[in-house]
Amino acid sequence: MHNNDIEVIIVGAGPVGLTLACELRLAGIRVAVLERRQERSRHSRALTIHGRTLEMLGLRGLDQRFVALGKCISSGHYAGLDTRLDFSGFDTPHPYTLFLPQDTTERLLEEQLLEDGVAIARGVLVEQTQQDDDGVTVAGTRDGAPFCLRARYLIGADGGRSLVRQQAGIAFDGVAATSSMLMGDVRLRHPPASPMLSLTNAAGSLMIVPLDQGRHRVIAMNARHPHAAAAQAATVEELAQASTAIAEHDFGLHDASWLSRFSDETRLARRYRQGRVFLAGDAAHIHMPAGGQGMNVGMQDAMNLGWKLAGVLKGYAADSLLDSYHAERHPVGVSLQHNTLAQTAMLTRFDARTLALRATISDMLAQPDVNRALASELSGFGLRYPAPLGANAGHADWTGRRVPDWLLRLTDGTAVGIHELLHAGKWLRLTVGDAGHAAQPYHFDAAWLTSLTIRPGCPQLAGIRSLLIRPDGYADHAV
Ligand SMILES: Cc1cc2nc3c(=O)[nH]c(=O)nc-3n(C[C@H](O)[C@H](O)[C@H](O)COP(=O)(O)OP(=O)(O)OC[C@H]3O[C@@H](n4cnc5c(N)ncnc54)[C@H](O)[C@@H]3O)c2cc1C
């Protein structure tokens, strides 16, 4: 760690800090990633990578590395209801969720970062953070010895108990824990007949999903003991007892590689930006891991912030662009908080009223429109940013829309997918044919823009002359 040449300090090498570091490196920003752990966590934690996260990895040409190691599943659960969410109908190369343990996700991101020339600084505990007019100062210990670093900006990607958030004085509003779930990665002597099992009844709720190497993830909440403190040690016997009571079947749980509890504490940072300090991932939002969203939303926070920060550091854009990070991502955090609280209400109570509510919502999910609305939200495909980043106006129905990987034909006849054109992390302006009037980029340097003319004929672009696409794959505006 050399003090004089760092532009951005990221605290935390979880999936969010790593994603952001990759984005900043792509733009040539000098970044330090500080991580207190000596080694990568071996815990499987997030199993679900949703389609939009995969698409965003695809915007940088990285998606196939992840898909190759995981298992694609075309449906997902909402509160463990019987009717599953259908992801198969979205216009995307990834109409599914990918089951991939979080330790593998982190390994792949770390490998990418190493390819980009950045090694995580491990064994570094950050203890003090401060900002002034010119930059930020971060101090702590590395392998027990004190260190102090300066940079222009500081990112708190340091998880739910974020020190960066606390020292920036950013409130973490929400609701305290009322119940906790028990989970274990175990082997089963008598696995369920179908690969995935989801059950909720008066005895509690149970979910079993296959992991790799003959292991299963078992998550249970025993209706008779819903309030175990998250800190109380979990045992395989307790998990076996709860799952037998709920399923009336002994799955023969043994050989746990990881046992844990997680609570339904749900909180959201009031500000995602405080001057030169930004929060992303669990540092900005925590909730019960229902529907597999925390890591996904966090990685997408990183994809929103990375190019903006790089643009300002490179001098391509004004500082005010950075305010759009809070403006765009905080509402996503509000929705996340809302939908996980709703799921928690149905996953942690087992009285007759709640079971009736579950049956009602499950029936409603059988209606395609309702299913699609929730599938859009959880997968991330439905996200739309409400306003263009500058004063440009255009076709209102294009503003802030996710741009799928449509096939284009360049003027020389070459066929190319839109996402490939975003691999360099720059803005993309597509002009159709010899249209005289093109979508106007903001006052940024031409080095930050790829401008291409395409042949008319792409059916999805019918009716527009020019489209400006942000580096994170959302339309800014079209004319
Ligand atoms: C059982 C379970 C299942 C889950 N399933 C899913 C799922 O399927 N899909 C999904 O999207 N999400 C899921 N999640 C949530 C997901 O695991 C988190 O949202 C994700 O880990 C957040 O990533 P992060 O990088 O923000 O934070 P973290 O992964 O918490 O990483 C923060 C890092 O910062 C480091 N750090 C903290 N403080 C300091 C300090 N002071 N100095 C230096 N380093 C520091 C920590 O050591 C850590 O490595 C699940 C969570 C659990 C518990």
PDB file of C-alpha atoms and ligand atoms in Angstrom, residues 11-17 34-37 45-48 102 106 124-126 157-159 163 183 217 258 262 280-283 289 292-296, ligand 1:
ATOM      1  CA  VAL A  11     -13.032  -1.013   2.912  1.00  0.00           C
ATOM      2  CA  GLY A  12     -14.199  -4.624   2.563  1.00  0.00           C
ATOM      3  CA  ALA A  13     -13.397  -7.320   0.001  1.00  0.00           C
ATOM      4  CA  GLY A  14     -16.831  -8.945  -0.047  1.00  0.00           C
ATOM      5  CA  PRO A  15     -18.629  -9.285  -3.380  1.00  0.00           C
ATOM      6  CA  VAL A  16     -19.595  -5.602  -3.386  1.00  0.00           C
ATOM      7  CA  GLY A  17     -16.157  -4.140  -2.655  1.00  0.00           C
ATOM      8  CA  LEU A  34      -8.588  -3.149   2.548  1.00  0.00           C
ATOM      9  CA  GLU A  35      -9.816  -6.367   4.134  1.00  0.00           C
ATOM     10  CA  ARG A  36      -9.433  -7.452   7.747  1.00  0.00           C
ATOM     11  CA  ARG A  37      -9.654 -11.186   6.944  1.00  0.00           C
ATOM     12  CA  ARG A  45     -23.795 -17.609   2.060  1.00  0.00           C
ATOM     13  CA  ALA A  46     -25.401 -16.122  -1.104  1.00  0.00           C
ATOM     14  CA  LEU A  47     -26.340 -18.958  -3.434  1.00  0.00           C
ATOM     15  CA  THR A  48     -28.520 -16.974  -5.806  1.00  0.00           C
ATOM     16  CA  GLN A 102     -20.734 -16.829  -2.549  1.00  0.00           C
ATOM     17  CA  GLU A 106     -15.821 -13.813  -4.513  1.00  0.00           C
ATOM     18  CA  VAL A 124      -5.885  -4.790   7.370  1.00  0.00           C
ATOM     19  CA  LEU A 125      -8.296  -3.640  10.064  1.00  0.00           C
ATOM     20  CA  VAL A 126      -9.690  -0.173   9.436  1.00  0.00           C
ATOM     21  CA  ALA A 157     -18.321  -1.914   1.468  1.00  0.00           C
ATOM     22  CA  ASP A 158     -17.658  -3.252   4.940  1.00  0.00           C
ATOM     23  CA  GLY A 159     -20.900  -5.108   5.594  1.00  0.00           C
ATOM     24  CA  LEU A 163     -17.505   1.173  10.596  1.00  0.00           C
ATOM     25  CA  MET A 183     -29.294 -22.807   8.679  1.00  0.00           C
ATOM     26  CA  ARG A 217     -28.403 -26.092   2.374  1.00  0.00           C
ATOM     27  CA  TRP A 258     -21.290 -24.479   8.187  1.00  0.00           C
ATOM     28  CA  PHE A 262     -29.631 -15.101  10.580  1.00  0.00           C
ATOM     29  CA  ALA A 280     -22.602   0.144  -0.932  1.00  0.00           C
ATOM     30  CA  GLY A 281     -23.997  -3.337  -0.291  1.00  0.00           C
ATOM     31  CA  ASP A 282     -24.740  -4.528   3.232  1.00  0.00           C
ATOM     32  CA  ALA A 283     -23.142  -1.375   4.615  1.00  0.00           C
ATOM     33  CA  PRO A 289     -31.983 -13.046   3.057  1.00  0.00           C
ATOM     34  CA  GLY A 292     -31.653 -14.005  -2.562  1.00  0.00           C
ATOM     35  CA  GLN A 293     -31.224 -10.256  -2.975  1.00  0.00           C
ATOM     36  CA  GLY A 294     -28.642  -8.633  -0.680  1.00  0.00           C
ATOM     37  CA  MET A 295     -25.528  -9.460  -2.653  1.00  0.00           C
ATOM     38  CA  ASN A 296     -27.287  -8.850  -5.957  1.00  0.00           C
TER      39      ASN A 296
HETATM   40  C1  LIG B   1     -27.524 -17.467   4.857  1.00  0.00           C
HETATM   41  C2  LIG B   1     -27.431 -16.340   3.893  1.00  0.00           C
HETATM   42  C3  LIG B   1     -27.875 -16.511   2.583  1.00  0.00           C
HETATM   43  C4  LIG B   1     -27.802 -15.480   1.680  1.00  0.00           C
HETATM   44  N1  LIG B   1     -28.250 -15.686   0.416  1.00  0.00           N
HETATM   45  C5  LIG B   1     -28.177 -14.691  -0.482  1.00  0.00           C
HETATM   46  C6  LIG B   1     -28.525 -14.916  -1.842  1.00  0.00           C
HETATM   47  O1  LIG B   1     -28.876 -16.035  -2.236  1.00  0.00           O
HETATM   48  N2  LIG B   1     -28.416 -13.881  -2.728  1.00  0.00           N
HETATM   49  C7  LIG B   1     -28.018 -12.639  -2.322  1.00  0.00           C
HETATM   50  O2  LIG B   1     -27.997 -11.736  -3.153  1.00  0.00           O
HETATM   51  N3  LIG B   1     -27.649 -12.401  -1.046  1.00  0.00           N
HETATM   52  C8  LIG B   1     -27.706 -13.394  -0.120  1.00  0.00           C
HETATM   53  N4  LIG B   1     -27.264 -13.185   1.144  1.00  0.00           N
HETATM   54  C9  LIG B   1     -26.737 -11.857   1.520  1.00  0.00           C
HETATM   55  C10 LIG B   1     -25.263 -11.701   1.106  1.00  0.00           C
HETATM   56  O3  LIG B   1     -24.477 -12.698   1.717  1.00  0.00           O
HETATM   57  C11 LIG B   1     -24.775 -10.314   1.505  1.00  0.00           C
HETATM   58  O4  LIG B   1     -25.718  -9.375   1.048  1.00  0.00           O
HETATM   59  C12 LIG B   1     -23.391 -10.004   0.909  1.00  0.00           C
HETATM   60  O5  LIG B   1     -22.383 -10.752   1.531  1.00  0.00           O
HETATM   61  C13 LIG B   1     -23.061  -8.526   1.067  1.00  0.00           C
HETATM   62  O6  LIG B   1     -21.815  -8.285   0.481  1.00  0.00           O
HETATM   63  P1  LIG B   1     -20.921  -7.046   0.947  1.00  0.00           P
HETATM   64  O7  LIG B   1     -19.705  -7.098   0.107  1.00  0.00           O
HETATM   65  O8  LIG B   1     -21.748  -5.820   0.979  1.00  0.00           O
HETATM   66  O9  LIG B   1     -20.577  -7.329   2.473  1.00  0.00           O
HETATM   67  P2  LIG B   1     -19.807  -8.545   3.146  1.00  0.00           P
HETATM   68  O10 LIG B   1     -19.931  -9.779   2.340  1.00  0.00           O
HETATM   69  O11 LIG B   1     -20.268  -8.579   4.558  1.00  0.00           O
HETATM   70  O12 LIG B   1     -18.282  -8.112   3.094  1.00  0.00           O
HETATM   71  C14 LIG B   1     -17.796  -7.087   3.929  1.00  0.00           C
HETATM   72  C15 LIG B   1     -16.298  -7.291   4.105  1.00  0.00           C
HETATM   73  O13 LIG B   1     -15.768  -6.183   4.829  1.00  0.00           O
HETATM   74  C16 LIG B   1     -14.801  -6.657   5.728  1.00  0.00           C
HETATM   75  N5  LIG B   1     -14.698  -5.674   6.817  1.00  0.00           N
HETATM   76  C17 LIG B   1     -15.691  -5.292   7.657  1.00  0.00           C
HETATM   77  N6  LIG B   1     -15.240  -4.346   8.508  1.00  0.00           N
HETATM   78  C18 LIG B   1     -13.939  -4.119   8.191  1.00  0.00           C
HETATM   79  C19 LIG B   1     -12.927  -3.253   8.727  1.00  0.00           C
HETATM   80  N7  LIG B   1     -13.191  -2.396   9.732  1.00  0.00           N
HETATM   81  N8  LIG B   1     -11.697  -3.284   8.169  1.00  0.00           N
HETATM   82  C20 LIG B   1     -11.427  -4.124   7.126  1.00  0.00           C
HETATM   83  N9  LIG B   1     -12.336  -4.964   6.598  1.00  0.00           N
HETATM   84  C21 LIG B   1     -13.597  -4.958   7.113  1.00  0.00           C
HETATM   85  C22 LIG B   1     -15.358  -8.000   6.197  1.00  0.00           C
HETATM   86  O14 LIG B   1     -14.347  -8.843   6.714  1.00  0.00           O
HETATM   87  C23 LIG B   1     -15.971  -8.546   4.904  1.00  0.00           C
HETATM   88  O15 LIG B   1     -15.074  -9.357   4.184  1.00  0.00           O
HETATM   89  C24 LIG B   1     -27.305 -14.222   2.082  1.00  0.00           C
HETATM   90  C25 LIG B   1     -26.851 -14.040   3.388  1.00  0.00           C
HETATM   91  C26 LIG B   1     -26.894 -15.091   4.286  1.00  0.00           C
HETATM   92  C27 LIG B   1     -26.392 -14.875   5.681  1.00  0.00           C
END
